[in-house]
Rosetta silent file (secondary structure, phi, psi, omega in degrees, C-alpha in Angstrom):
SEQUENCE: MLSLARTILAACTLSAAAPASAAAAAPQSSPYATLAAQEARVAAIGFRLTTANARWCARQQPQFGWVWGDPRLYAPERRGEALAAYGASDGDAPFVAAVAPASPAAVAGLVVGQVITALDSQPVPDGADDHPFARITAIETGLAARSPTAPLSVASGAGEPLTVVPMAGCVSDFRVEAGNREGAVADGRMVLVHQGLVAFAPHDDELAAAIAHELAHNILRHRERLDAAGVDRGLGKQFGRSARLFKQTEIEADRLSVWLLAGAGYDPDAAARFWTRFGQRKGRPLFQPGTHPGWRERVATLQAEAAVIAAARASGETLRPPLIDALPPLE
SCORE:     score description
SCORE:     0.000 S_00000001
   1 L     0.000  132.601  171.743    0.287    0.142   -0.131 S_00000001
   2 L   -31.826  -78.245 -154.176    1.008    3.938   -0.750 S_00000001
   3 L  -136.674  129.714  171.131   -0.234    5.157    2.281 S_00000001
   4 L  -103.163    1.757  179.682   -2.595    3.954    4.858 S_00000001
   5 L   -67.829  161.731  156.934   -3.588    7.224    6.211 S_00000001
   6 L  -139.370  153.021 -177.239   -6.928    8.437    5.348 S_00000001
   7 L  -132.010  128.275 -157.543   -8.579   12.094    5.449 S_00000001
   8 L  -136.738  129.226 -148.251  -11.565   12.864    4.866 S_00000001
   9 L  -141.867  126.481 -165.864  -12.134   17.122    4.516 S_00000001
  10 L   -87.083  -30.838 -172.205  -15.718   18.173    4.839 S_00000001
  11 L   -86.821   -9.060 -173.632  -15.437   21.098    2.759 S_00000001
  12 L  -179.113   75.756  179.769  -13.962   19.139   -0.238 S_00000001
  13 L  -114.553 -179.811 -170.727  -13.729   15.308   -0.005 S_00000001
  14 L   -85.294 -160.963  176.486  -13.939   12.784   -2.639 S_00000001
  15 L   166.309 -112.280  138.578  -16.318   10.599   -4.318 S_00000001
  16 L   -62.172 -157.030 -171.008  -16.364    9.818   -7.938 S_00000001
  17 L  -149.668  149.617 -162.858  -15.004   11.173  -10.663 S_00000001
  18 L  -134.977  119.800  165.754  -16.181   13.406  -13.625 S_00000001
  19 L   -16.274  114.838 -167.624  -15.124   13.609  -17.116 S_00000001
  20 H   -34.127  -22.621  171.748  -13.166   16.587  -18.564 S_00000001
  21 H   -75.952  -36.722  167.486  -16.807   18.075  -20.162 S_00000001
  22 H   -31.710  -69.995  168.223  -17.764   18.142  -16.380 S_00000001
  23 H    10.545  -74.652 -172.739  -14.666   19.885  -15.584 S_00000001
  24 H   -57.705  -61.178  174.124  -15.100   22.309  -17.920 S_00000001
  25 L   -52.203    3.088  149.927  -18.195   23.467  -16.679 S_00000001
  26 L  -115.501  168.122 -173.665  -16.906   24.703  -13.704 S_00000001
  27 L   -56.077  137.892 -146.497  -14.622   27.127  -12.728 S_00000001
  28 L   -91.820   -1.389  143.182  -11.330   26.165  -13.555 S_00000001
  29 L   -62.046    1.402  154.088   -9.875   27.450  -10.166 S_00000001
  30 L   -75.443  149.947 -179.438  -12.150   25.385   -8.111 S_00000001
  31 L  -104.238    3.474  162.695  -10.696   22.570   -6.459 S_00000001
  32 L   -75.940  -21.909 -158.419  -14.068   20.711   -7.261 S_00000001
  33 H   -88.066  -24.828 -163.846  -13.445   20.993  -10.742 S_00000001
  34 H   -86.910  -26.425 -169.268   -9.333   19.967   -9.976 S_00000001
  35 H   -73.966  -38.819 -144.467  -11.642   16.968   -7.967 S_00000001
  36 H   -99.918  -33.060  166.733  -13.693   16.006  -10.592 S_00000001
  37 H   -73.558  -24.502 -176.241  -11.041   15.692  -13.559 S_00000001
  38 H   -64.155  -38.467 -143.251   -8.833   13.535  -11.020 S_00000001
  39 H  -105.277    8.415 -175.709  -11.296   11.500   -9.982 S_00000001
  40 H  -116.167  -17.527 -176.370  -12.613   11.188  -14.149 S_00000001
  41 H   -73.273  -54.439  177.379   -8.736    9.712  -14.466 S_00000001
  42 H   -62.948  -48.061 -166.597   -9.450    6.840  -11.733 S_00000001
  43 H   -62.149  -59.237 -171.798  -12.734    5.886  -12.732 S_00000001
  44 H   -58.342  -50.794  148.557  -11.369    4.943  -16.173 S_00000001
  45 H   -29.414  -71.958 -173.552   -8.290    3.222  -14.922 S_00000001
  46 H   -41.022  -62.567 -172.455  -10.152    1.608  -12.159 S_00000001
  47 H   -66.728  -34.426 -170.852  -12.918   -0.006  -14.975 S_00000001
  48 H   -85.962  -70.518 -163.977  -10.353   -1.000  -17.443 S_00000001
  49 H   -32.233  -26.348 -175.954   -7.985   -2.588  -14.823 S_00000001
  50 L  -111.904  -68.761  174.191  -10.316   -4.634  -13.310 S_00000001
  51 H   -15.168  -76.580 -177.578  -12.840   -5.551  -16.655 S_00000001
  52 H   -63.415    3.752  177.631   -9.538   -6.521  -18.692 S_00000001
  53 H  -106.265  -19.777 -177.176   -8.098   -8.669  -15.839 S_00000001
  54 L   -32.782   -4.749 -132.626  -11.210  -10.377  -14.951 S_00000001
  55 L  -116.678  -34.232  177.937  -10.312  -13.704  -16.303 S_00000001
  56 L  -103.185   33.587  174.553   -7.594  -13.909  -13.679 S_00000001
  57 L  -103.139  107.114  167.569  -10.072  -12.732  -10.635 S_00000001
  58 L   -53.158  -56.391  170.138  -11.598  -15.818   -8.778 S_00000001
  59 L   -59.971  120.984  159.833  -13.788  -13.147   -7.059 S_00000001
  60 E  -110.913 -174.914  170.274  -15.467  -11.518   -9.110 S_00000001
  61 L   160.345  146.744 -175.486  -18.766   -8.526   -9.368 S_00000001
  62 L   -33.681  112.983  168.002  -20.511   -6.209  -11.590 S_00000001
  63 E  -106.561  116.731  174.500  -18.183   -3.537  -12.966 S_00000001
  64 L   -95.972    4.604 -162.647  -20.602   -0.439  -14.375 S_00000001
  65 L    35.731   35.911  163.825  -18.188    1.952  -14.946 S_00000001
  66 E  -140.295  147.567 -165.157  -19.119    4.549  -12.765 S_00000001
  67 E  -106.705  145.872 -169.285  -18.104    6.266   -9.781 S_00000001
  68 L  -122.421  139.477  173.458  -20.976    7.693   -7.204 S_00000001
  69 L  -105.125  173.870  176.614  -21.093   10.956   -5.665 S_00000001
  70 L  -175.962  140.208  165.448  -23.425   12.407   -3.266 S_00000001
  71 H   -56.894  -30.739  156.344  -23.943   15.878   -1.759 S_00000001
  72 H   -15.931  -59.543 -153.082  -23.633   14.308    1.990 S_00000001
  73 H   -69.060  -28.042  169.361  -19.567   14.873    1.243 S_00000001
  74 L   -96.494  163.613  174.826  -19.728   18.649    1.313 S_00000001
  75 L   -59.813  152.447  156.282  -19.857   21.122    3.902 S_00000001
  76 L   -51.542  -25.498 -162.516  -23.870   22.960    2.949 S_00000001
  77 L   -93.800   -0.987  176.818  -21.621   26.593    2.450 S_00000001
  78 L  -134.090   -5.828  159.245  -20.112   24.720   -0.258 S_00000001
  79 L   -27.126  -36.970 -177.128  -22.475   22.043   -1.418 S_00000001
  80 H   -69.166  -63.944 -178.416  -23.555   24.524   -4.406 S_00000001
  81 H   -48.838  -14.639 -145.865  -19.948   25.010   -5.476 S_00000001
  82 H  -112.549  -73.898 -163.827  -19.263   21.276   -5.468 S_00000001
  83 H   -62.311  -28.009  154.141  -22.129   19.955   -6.952 S_00000001
  84 H   -41.621  -76.001  170.047  -21.722   22.519   -9.966 S_00000001
  85 H   -28.321  -26.824  160.353  -18.498   20.796  -11.170 S_00000001
  86 H   -53.019  -50.601 -176.592  -20.853   17.654  -11.540 S_00000001
  87 L    97.006  -28.665 -164.467  -23.536   19.254  -12.880 S_00000001
  88 L   -50.851  154.696  154.067  -25.916   17.664  -10.027 S_00000001
  89 L   -73.713  122.671  156.024  -28.857   19.308   -8.868 S_00000001
  90 L   -47.634   54.215 -172.481  -28.762   20.885   -5.359 S_00000001
  91 L  -127.093 -167.592 -157.968  -30.804   18.431   -3.869 S_00000001
  92 L  -108.968   22.953  172.760  -30.003   15.867   -1.070 S_00000001
  93 L   -99.970  155.160 -178.817  -29.970   12.572   -3.865 S_00000001
  94 L   -78.288  154.088 -143.293  -27.050   10.444   -4.758 S_00000001
  95 L  -105.492 -179.236  171.250  -25.357   11.469   -7.999 S_00000001
  96 L  -115.303  136.834  177.719  -23.308    9.388  -11.231 S_00000001
  97 L  -131.837    5.055  163.392  -20.274   11.695  -10.647 S_00000001
  98 E  -174.262  125.803 -163.608  -17.862    9.924  -13.166 S_00000001
  99 E  -119.964   90.038  176.352  -18.785    7.697  -15.877 S_00000001
 100 L   -16.954  113.228 -164.722  -15.807    5.722  -17.691 S_00000001
 101 L   -56.983  130.399 -166.533  -15.596    6.194  -21.684 S_00000001
 102 L    55.555   72.049  149.391  -17.151    2.881  -23.763 S_00000001
 103 L  -135.034  179.278 -162.957  -18.320    1.153  -20.420 S_00000001
 104 H   -58.175  -54.658 -157.407  -21.925   -0.124  -19.801 S_00000001
 105 H   -43.233  -40.986  163.845  -23.011    3.165  -17.858 S_00000001
 106 H   -50.623  -54.816 -170.065  -21.422    5.199  -20.725 S_00000001
 107 H   -85.109  -25.660 -174.025  -23.463    2.620  -23.407 S_00000001
 108 L   -76.399   26.910 -171.794  -26.978    2.758  -21.203 S_00000001
 109 L    99.074  -39.666  152.525  -26.829    6.319  -21.511 S_00000001
 110 L    -1.687   78.997 -176.458  -25.829    7.521  -18.432 S_00000001
 111 L  -115.316  155.548  170.134  -23.712   11.152  -17.883 S_00000001
 112 L   -21.020  146.464 -177.735  -21.829   12.655  -15.100 S_00000001
 113 L    65.973   -4.710 -162.617  -24.358   14.479  -12.767 S_00000001
 114 L   -95.217  126.059  177.835  -26.892   13.027  -13.562 S_00000001
 115 L   -40.249  155.841 -144.457  -29.098   12.141  -10.145 S_00000001
 116 L  -159.276  120.004 -161.122  -29.756    8.576   -9.101 S_00000001
 117 L  -140.572  -53.682  158.099  -33.391    8.082   -7.033 S_00000001
 118 E  -112.666 -174.414 -162.051  -33.668    3.942   -7.853 S_00000001
 119 E  -141.128  114.600  173.749  -32.126    0.425   -8.349 S_00000001
 120 L    46.905   56.546  170.080  -34.087   -2.048   -9.801 S_00000001
 121 L    58.930   -3.966 -172.078  -37.666   -0.054   -8.627 S_00000001
 122 E  -114.878  146.851  176.962  -36.072    0.257   -4.959 S_00000001
 123 E   -71.061  146.220 -175.381  -35.118    3.374   -3.720 S_00000001
 124 L   -71.963  149.604  178.736  -31.413    3.710   -2.666 S_00000001
 125 L   -62.742  121.267  175.604  -30.182    2.961    0.126 S_00000001
 126 L   -65.128  -23.691  169.558  -29.281    5.317    2.736 S_00000001
 127 L   133.010  156.565 -174.545  -26.485    4.277    4.482 S_00000001
 128 L  -108.343   -5.292  164.063  -27.041    2.273    8.137 S_00000001
 129 L  -145.418 -122.820 -167.410  -24.950    5.708    9.847 S_00000001
 130 L  -145.803   22.816  165.838  -24.295    9.570    9.489 S_00000001
 131 L   -80.022  147.267 -173.627  -20.933    8.808    7.958 S_00000001
 132 L   -88.561   24.404  161.252  -20.848   11.353    4.383 S_00000001
 133 L  -112.496  -32.717 -158.526  -19.771    8.264    3.144 S_00000001
 134 H   -30.449  -62.510 -170.360  -22.136    5.918    4.704 S_00000001
 135 H   -51.609  -48.180 -161.422  -25.309    5.844    1.111 S_00000001
 136 H   -76.182  -34.680  160.400  -21.906    5.182   -1.244 S_00000001
 137 H   -50.579  -38.589 -177.785  -20.995    2.439    0.925 S_00000001
 138 H   -76.139  -35.292 -176.356  -24.096    1.244    1.142 S_00000001
 139 H   -71.329  -65.435  173.778  -24.948    1.453   -2.594 S_00000001
 140 H   -18.774  -51.626 -156.453  -21.545   -0.438   -3.525 S_00000001
 141 H   -77.337  -52.068 -169.199  -21.552   -2.897   -1.194 S_00000001
 142 H   -51.486  -49.902 -178.922  -25.193   -3.976   -2.277 S_00000001
 143 H   -72.729  -21.998  171.664  -24.288   -3.551   -6.202 S_00000001
 144 H   -84.387  -23.085 -175.743  -20.815   -5.831   -5.513 S_00000001
 145 L   -70.276  -22.405 -145.024  -23.240   -8.331   -3.860 S_00000001
 146 L   -97.095  169.080 -159.805  -25.304   -8.896   -7.473 S_00000001
 147 L   -80.547  118.120 -164.441  -24.560  -11.609  -10.226 S_00000001
 148 L   -67.330   26.912  169.786  -21.129   -9.654  -12.168 S_00000001
 149 L  -165.399   -4.360  167.245  -23.122   -9.568  -15.385 S_00000001
 150 L   -54.879   98.110  169.083  -26.843   -9.133  -14.137 S_00000001
 151 L   -36.189  138.658 -160.971  -29.028   -6.257  -15.745 S_00000001
 152 E  -138.879  125.427  163.669  -29.527   -3.329  -13.575 S_00000001
 153 E  -104.029  158.327 -142.024  -32.361   -0.523  -13.919 S_00000001
 154 E  -144.493   72.977  132.692  -31.615    2.905  -13.232 S_00000001
 155 L  -172.441  -99.143 -173.568  -33.421    5.483  -12.210 S_00000001
 156 L  -139.514   14.960  137.755  -33.073    9.015  -12.061 S_00000001
 157 L   103.360   -0.063  169.772  -36.215    9.891  -11.310 S_00000001
 158 L  -148.846  102.674 -164.860  -37.118   11.677  -14.914 S_00000001
 159 L   108.114  156.929  145.861  -37.678   10.064  -18.262 S_00000001
 160 L   -68.154  148.889 -157.038  -37.644    6.148  -18.264 S_00000001
 161 L   -63.397  165.472   87.692  -35.265    3.981  -15.898 S_00000001
 162 E   -24.209  127.341  169.885  -32.198    3.102  -17.722 S_00000001
 163 E  -117.590  144.577  177.729  -30.724   -0.640  -17.910 S_00000001
 164 E  -119.773  109.871 -172.152  -27.068   -1.016  -17.474 S_00000001
 165 L  -114.105  113.076 -171.374  -25.754   -4.276  -18.047 S_00000001
 166 L   -89.365 -171.453 -176.131  -22.028   -4.569  -16.455 S_00000001
 167 E  -122.941  141.157 -167.466  -19.277   -6.210  -17.110 S_00000001
 168 L   -59.134  168.046  178.375  -17.898   -8.969  -14.841 S_00000001
 169 L  -159.513  156.956  152.880  -14.600   -7.182  -13.141 S_00000001
 170 E   -63.194  159.316  159.448  -12.291   -8.156   -9.730 S_00000001
 171 L   -59.234  105.451  164.624  -13.616   -7.257   -6.798 S_00000001
 172 L   171.190  146.901  154.879  -12.950   -3.100   -6.342 S_00000001
 173 E  -130.203  160.137  169.849  -14.576    0.299   -6.789 S_00000001
 174 E  -139.380 -177.299 -159.002  -12.703    3.146   -6.362 S_00000001
 175 E  -161.785  152.565 -169.941  -12.797    6.551   -5.012 S_00000001
 176 E  -115.114  159.479 -176.906  -10.415    9.902   -4.844 S_00000001
 177 L  -139.445  134.020  144.583   -9.599   11.661   -0.916 S_00000001
 178 L   -54.878  148.386  172.077   -9.348   14.595   -1.341 S_00000001
 179 L   103.099  178.503 -143.956   -5.906   16.501   -0.217 S_00000001
 180 L  -101.977   -2.300  179.955   -2.366   16.671   -0.849 S_00000001
 181 L   -48.279  133.510  175.461   -1.278   13.055    0.329 S_00000001
 182 L  -105.953  139.965 -156.505    0.751   11.109   -2.371 S_00000001
 183 L   141.946  170.848  167.524   -0.844    7.604   -1.321 S_00000001
 184 E   173.344  169.803 -168.633   -3.456    5.230   -1.649 S_00000001
 185 E  -160.023 -176.728 -127.589   -4.810    2.005    0.025 S_00000001
 186 E   172.370  132.138  169.586   -6.737   -0.731   -0.295 S_00000001
 187 L  -142.111   23.731  165.298   -9.054   -2.596    2.177 S_00000001
 188 L   111.353  -22.917  166.518  -10.246   -5.784    0.206 S_00000001
 189 L  -146.500    8.593 -177.067  -13.001   -4.311   -1.952 S_00000001
 190 E  -119.964  140.250  166.836  -12.210   -0.297   -1.947 S_00000001
 191 E  -112.427  124.113  173.998   -9.099    1.284   -4.050 S_00000001
 192 E  -120.699  141.184  168.811   -9.263    4.926   -2.403 S_00000001
 193 E  -105.001  127.342  173.317   -6.727    7.210   -4.462 S_00000001
 194 L   -69.040 -160.639  132.594   -5.577   10.390   -2.884 S_00000001
 195 L   -61.315  -63.763 -142.849   -5.320   13.581   -4.912 S_00000001
 196 H   -81.355  -27.728  177.693   -1.778   14.491   -4.340 S_00000001
 197 H   -64.423  -40.193  172.745   -1.164   10.738   -5.879 S_00000001
 198 H   -52.870  -45.536  175.467   -3.228   11.483   -8.931 S_00000001
 199 H   -62.997  -27.713 -177.458   -1.089   14.634   -9.352 S_00000001
 200 L  -102.364   16.300  177.797    2.063   13.032   -8.995 S_00000001
 201 L  -118.841   71.683  169.986    1.213   10.416  -12.071 S_00000001
 202 L   -38.897  -55.867 -155.173    0.547   12.927  -14.963 S_00000001
 203 L   -83.972  121.274  159.553    0.903    9.600  -17.488 S_00000001
 204 H   -44.355  -81.779 -165.923   -1.929    7.323  -17.108 S_00000001
 205 H   -59.628   12.327  142.871    0.014    4.519  -17.143 S_00000001
 206 H   -88.691  -26.581  157.193    2.000    5.414  -14.388 S_00000001
 207 H   -95.336    0.596  141.290   -0.785    6.192  -12.593 S_00000001
 208 H   -42.630  -91.704  170.419   -2.437    2.301  -13.611 S_00000001
 209 H    42.765 -107.302  178.799    0.598    1.686  -11.728 S_00000001
 210 H   -50.529  -64.116 -174.839    0.241    2.869   -9.309 S_00000001
 211 H   -84.600   15.649  142.831   -3.541    2.030   -8.957 S_00000001
 212 H   -81.187  -17.360  167.961   -2.877   -1.660   -9.737 S_00000001
 213 H   -72.356  -32.093 -170.957   -0.256   -2.492   -6.942 S_00000001
 214 H   -85.020  -49.839  176.739   -3.328   -1.576   -4.366 S_00000001
 215 H   -27.411  -52.881  163.177   -5.932   -3.740   -6.854 S_00000001
 216 H   -11.285  -52.967 -118.655   -3.163   -6.302   -6.273 S_00000001
 217 H  -110.242  -14.890  139.536   -3.764   -6.494   -3.007 S_00000001
 218 H   -55.028  -23.880  152.414   -7.643   -6.788   -3.109 S_00000001
 219 H   -46.061  -42.448 -154.158   -6.883   -9.468   -5.842 S_00000001
 220 L  -105.320   18.586  179.621   -4.755  -11.156   -3.242 S_00000001
 221 L    60.750  -33.593  178.732   -7.131  -10.912   -0.166 S_00000001
 222 L    34.203  -42.318 -170.548   -4.248   -9.128    1.387 S_00000001
 223 L  -109.728  -31.905  129.705   -6.274   -8.104    4.389 S_00000001
 224 H     1.989  -63.862  166.318   -7.783  -10.900    4.668 S_00000001
 225 H   -83.368  -16.300 -179.693   -4.900  -13.018    4.987 S_00000001
 226 H   -94.289  -57.314 -175.841   -3.036  -10.534    7.241 S_00000001
 227 H   -40.364  -70.382  174.970   -5.851  -10.741    9.597 S_00000001
 228 H   -25.870  -43.271 -175.913   -5.877  -14.652    9.395 S_00000001
 229 H   -88.851   -3.509 -177.314   -2.461  -14.847   10.174 S_00000001
 230 L    60.289   56.093  138.332   -2.979  -12.064   13.536 S_00000001
 231 L   -54.499  135.687  179.258   -0.695   -9.600   12.730 S_00000001
 232 L   -43.628  123.859  149.943    0.003   -6.624   14.798 S_00000001
 233 L   -65.491  -43.657 -169.389   -1.823   -3.506   13.429 S_00000001
 234 L   -92.798 -161.594  174.690   -0.723   -0.894   15.826 S_00000001
 235 H   -24.735  -37.574 -179.079    2.769   -0.300   16.514 S_00000001
 236 H   -79.903   18.639 -164.950    3.896   -3.405   16.353 S_00000001
 237 H  -100.120    2.196 -177.164    3.484   -3.933   12.654 S_00000001
 238 L   -86.630  -70.801 -164.638    6.631   -2.111   12.158 S_00000001
 239 L   -90.879 -167.395  172.089    8.675   -5.169   13.470 S_00000001
 240 H    64.487 -148.936 -172.964    9.447   -8.902   13.795 S_00000001
 241 H   -70.943  -31.377 -161.818    7.056  -11.244   12.208 S_00000001
 242 H   -82.709  -49.420  154.717    4.120   -8.670   11.539 S_00000001
 243 H   -32.813  -52.187 -171.429    6.675   -6.605    9.351 S_00000001
 244 H   -90.753  -13.505 -163.322    7.992   -9.030    7.495 S_00000001
 245 H   -85.769  -53.827  162.209    4.371  -10.722    6.893 S_00000001
 246 H   -55.882  -88.078  174.139    3.376   -7.133    5.630 S_00000001
 247 H   -15.464  -73.289  165.041    6.669   -6.614    3.708 S_00000001
 248 H     5.846  -90.071  177.599    5.384  -10.263    2.012 S_00000001
 249 H   -14.352  -63.626  158.952    2.186   -8.370    0.860 S_00000001
 250 H   -31.317  -55.953 -172.644    3.954   -5.661   -0.540 S_00000001
 251 H   -79.310  -38.395  152.705    5.943   -7.745   -2.832 S_00000001
 252 H   -54.139   -9.198  172.033    3.123   -9.616   -4.063 S_00000001
 253 H  -116.310  -23.753  168.182    1.243   -6.881   -5.006 S_00000001
 254 H   -62.617  -43.873 -147.875    4.186   -5.273   -6.786 S_00000001
 255 H   -78.125  -62.357 -177.529    4.592   -8.681   -8.661 S_00000001
 256 H   -40.500  -71.150  179.262    1.155   -9.088   -9.313 S_00000001
 257 H   -29.177  -36.102  171.726    0.664   -5.229  -10.475 S_00000001
 258 H   -51.650  -51.884 -156.595    2.911   -5.918  -13.726 S_00000001
 259 H   -77.644  -26.075  153.237    1.219   -8.630  -15.044 S_00000001
 260 H   -62.694  -15.522  179.906   -2.285   -6.466  -14.701 S_00000001
 261 H   -83.173  -96.651 -159.095   -0.954   -3.201  -16.582 S_00000001
 262 H   -42.703  -27.998  169.482    0.058   -5.689  -19.692 S_00000001
 263 H   -84.807    5.477  178.816   -3.390   -7.801  -19.455 S_00000001
 264 L  -111.433   50.377 -179.524   -5.192   -4.286  -19.374 S_00000001
 265 L    22.912   80.865  109.762   -2.639   -3.138  -22.615 S_00000001
 266 L   -96.652 -148.576  173.444   -0.757   -0.705  -20.446 S_00000001
 267 L  -112.405  108.718  155.584    3.130   -0.314  -20.572 S_00000001
 268 L   -69.054  -11.057 -177.369    4.407   -2.773  -17.772 S_00000001
 269 L   -60.192  -43.936 -102.377    7.617   -0.787  -18.021 S_00000001
 270 H  -120.234  -72.501 -165.246    5.340    2.678  -16.320 S_00000001
 271 H   -32.368  -50.223  151.267    5.194    0.269  -13.231 S_00000001
 272 H   -61.317  -31.010 -162.785    9.024    0.320  -12.508 S_00000001
 273 H   -95.750  -16.479 -160.120    9.219    3.823  -13.949 S_00000001
 274 H   -92.108  -61.737 -136.996    6.257    5.101  -11.795 S_00000001
 275 H  -103.660   12.737  121.672    7.766    3.782   -8.476 S_00000001
 276 H   -63.805  -54.244  163.500   11.116    4.878   -9.281 S_00000001
 277 H   -90.954    7.620  154.166   10.095    8.517   -9.561 S_00000001
 278 L   -65.752  -42.204 -175.698    8.051    7.502   -6.426 S_00000001
 279 L   -71.300  -58.261 -153.937   11.233    6.559   -4.791 S_00000001
 280 L   -78.693  -24.812 -147.101   13.131    9.414   -5.969 S_00000001
 281 L   -59.791  164.699  162.512   10.124   12.232   -4.820 S_00000001
 282 L   -58.561  139.633  162.619   10.897   15.279   -2.794 S_00000001
 283 L    79.725    4.690 -157.730   10.187   15.481    0.469 S_00000001
 284 L   -79.779  154.656  168.641    9.739   11.476    0.689 S_00000001
 285 L   -77.103  150.771 -117.082   10.511    9.989    4.185 S_00000001
 286 L   -86.162  -65.260 -163.433   14.066    9.604    5.707 S_00000001
 287 L   -80.473   93.065 -142.796   13.111    6.211    7.266 S_00000001
 288 L   -65.231  143.858 -166.074   12.121    2.886    4.915 S_00000001
 289 L   -88.655  141.955 -168.763    9.511    1.307    6.722 S_00000001
 290 L   -97.076   11.747 -168.835   10.038   -2.332    7.558 S_00000001
 291 L  -100.454   17.813  147.788    6.802   -3.270    6.356 S_00000001
 292 L  -131.436  139.067 -179.551    7.714   -2.346    2.907 S_00000001
 293 L   -32.624  126.008  153.822   10.623   -2.662    0.110 S_00000001
 294 L   -66.030  162.363 -161.729   12.787   -0.192   -0.561 S_00000001
 295 H   -89.221   39.637  159.746   12.133    1.225   -3.515 S_00000001
 296 H   -89.763  -52.819  179.892   15.636   -0.045   -5.933 S_00000001
 297 H   -57.011  -14.468  172.448   14.344   -3.287   -4.453 S_00000001
 298 H   -50.644  -80.833  178.449   10.927   -2.448   -5.260 S_00000001
 299 H   -24.473  -70.850 -159.353   12.350   -1.261   -8.847 S_00000001
 300 H   -64.918  -34.901  168.373   13.957   -4.642   -9.427 S_00000001
 301 H   -57.163  -37.957 -164.414   10.873   -6.810   -8.468 S_00000001
 302 H  -108.337   14.632  179.639    9.071   -5.015  -11.131 S_00000001
 303 H  -117.214    9.779  179.026   11.263   -4.933  -13.745 S_00000001
 304 H   -99.076   -8.511  158.356   12.222   -8.275  -13.634 S_00000001
 305 H   -65.549  -65.022 -157.421    8.273   -9.406  -13.895 S_00000001
 306 H   -34.781  -83.010 -174.841    8.034   -6.708  -16.864 S_00000001
 307 H   -14.524  -52.769 -178.864   10.979   -8.899  -18.474 S_00000001
 308 H   -62.383  -41.427  177.974    9.433  -12.185  -17.685 S_00000001
 309 H   -81.794  -56.350  179.341    5.635  -10.534  -19.756 S_00000001
 310 H   -51.543  -87.282 -175.403    8.275   -9.236  -22.390 S_00000001
 311 H   -26.601  -35.540 -159.945    9.866  -13.192  -22.623 S_00000001
 312 H   -94.405  -39.520  178.421    6.527  -14.576  -22.721 S_00000001
 313 H   -74.001  -35.755  168.032    5.210  -12.476  -25.431 S_00000001
 314 L   -69.782    4.178 -164.963    7.944  -12.847  -27.427 S_00000001
 315 L  -137.698   21.803 -172.038    7.732  -16.318  -27.705 S_00000001
 316 L    54.808   14.324 -157.226    3.852  -16.495  -28.354 S_00000001
 317 L   -87.725  144.317  157.179    3.048  -17.689  -24.776 S_00000001
 318 L   -44.428  106.675  161.227   -0.490  -17.130  -22.916 S_00000001
 319 L   -46.908  144.226  162.815   -0.017  -14.779  -19.807 S_00000001
 320 L  -150.693  108.415 -159.272   -0.440  -16.129  -16.779 S_00000001
 321 L   -59.064 -179.605  152.580    0.406  -14.074  -14.013 S_00000001
 322 L   -64.231 -171.589  167.278    2.100  -15.310  -10.601 S_00000001
 323 L    34.002  -22.677  173.336    0.554  -15.873   -7.441 S_00000001
 324 L   -16.463  -74.334 -141.636   -3.091  -16.727   -9.461 S_00000001
 325 L  -103.560  -16.915  175.609   -3.625  -20.036   -9.079 S_00000001
 326 L  -153.667  123.215 -161.816   -2.011  -20.950   -5.473 S_00000001
 327 L   -98.568   97.374 -158.227   -1.658  -17.733   -3.256 S_00000001
 328 L   -62.206  165.315 -168.727    1.956  -18.855   -0.977 S_00000001
 329 L   -65.936  166.591  141.222    1.107  -19.260    2.983 S_00000001
 330 L  -101.822  123.731  166.210    1.705  -16.355    4.959 S_00000001
 331 L  -139.700    0.000    0.000    3.838  -17.331    7.782 S_00000001
């Protein structure tokens, strides 16, 4: 994981993504327009990585190619400005904050800013608590439990409901977190990318490398496996067995991420380029935590995997990533 920290900003939180057309509709000086454009990139990359690599994922979920937004994410005094960045109405209903190009949502005719009132004739769930993301989390969790390719009726309160036929994809939803932190985190179901990381990776291949690393954590069930191994998630995680097991999962995610890039048509060498720049960036931590490999070690691992992929392609072999068929024990 690039970072385990999570910061929610009341005035400018994350949510989904918006394409360039939506971002252009708001003043370019608005932080919400910047956020919307960054979310659009993450939405498109996440959809591409999950669906193109679905054949390698034992656990799948429907991928619609959207990311959700919610007025509850924004402080009341900034809500109008925030919703304007997406072209969403000033109400209390969740809305489409990003649509990946050529995705099922796009094909069905859903657009950024479109308010969603019902799914399969049922009102959108309201969430179990007052957390700003409670409603989005309830929606995403319910949709993830559906059959991966089952059609979904989506009502917006105006006109006839639209039918969206999702594509099967690897288990993960995607969000962008407001703030300058250059990090990302995966929790088994979600890939959360901080704005600072999106800004750090202006080229989509390199941003895809960072997102693929987090997606690999979810595909390889790292949170679940670490919990089963009884690791210390407190201060003790930096030492001994816990640190060693966390580092093992980081190396596994690095290795698989290169194959996910290749499977989705991104440049496998982008992983080494991204981590080289990330390791050399200004302001990086002075001390390398024991839970993560050093950046030079990480880059060497990524380059080795890219070389295996290149050799397989040169010989006409079908790509088959490591770790997928038999996960090594964490011990």
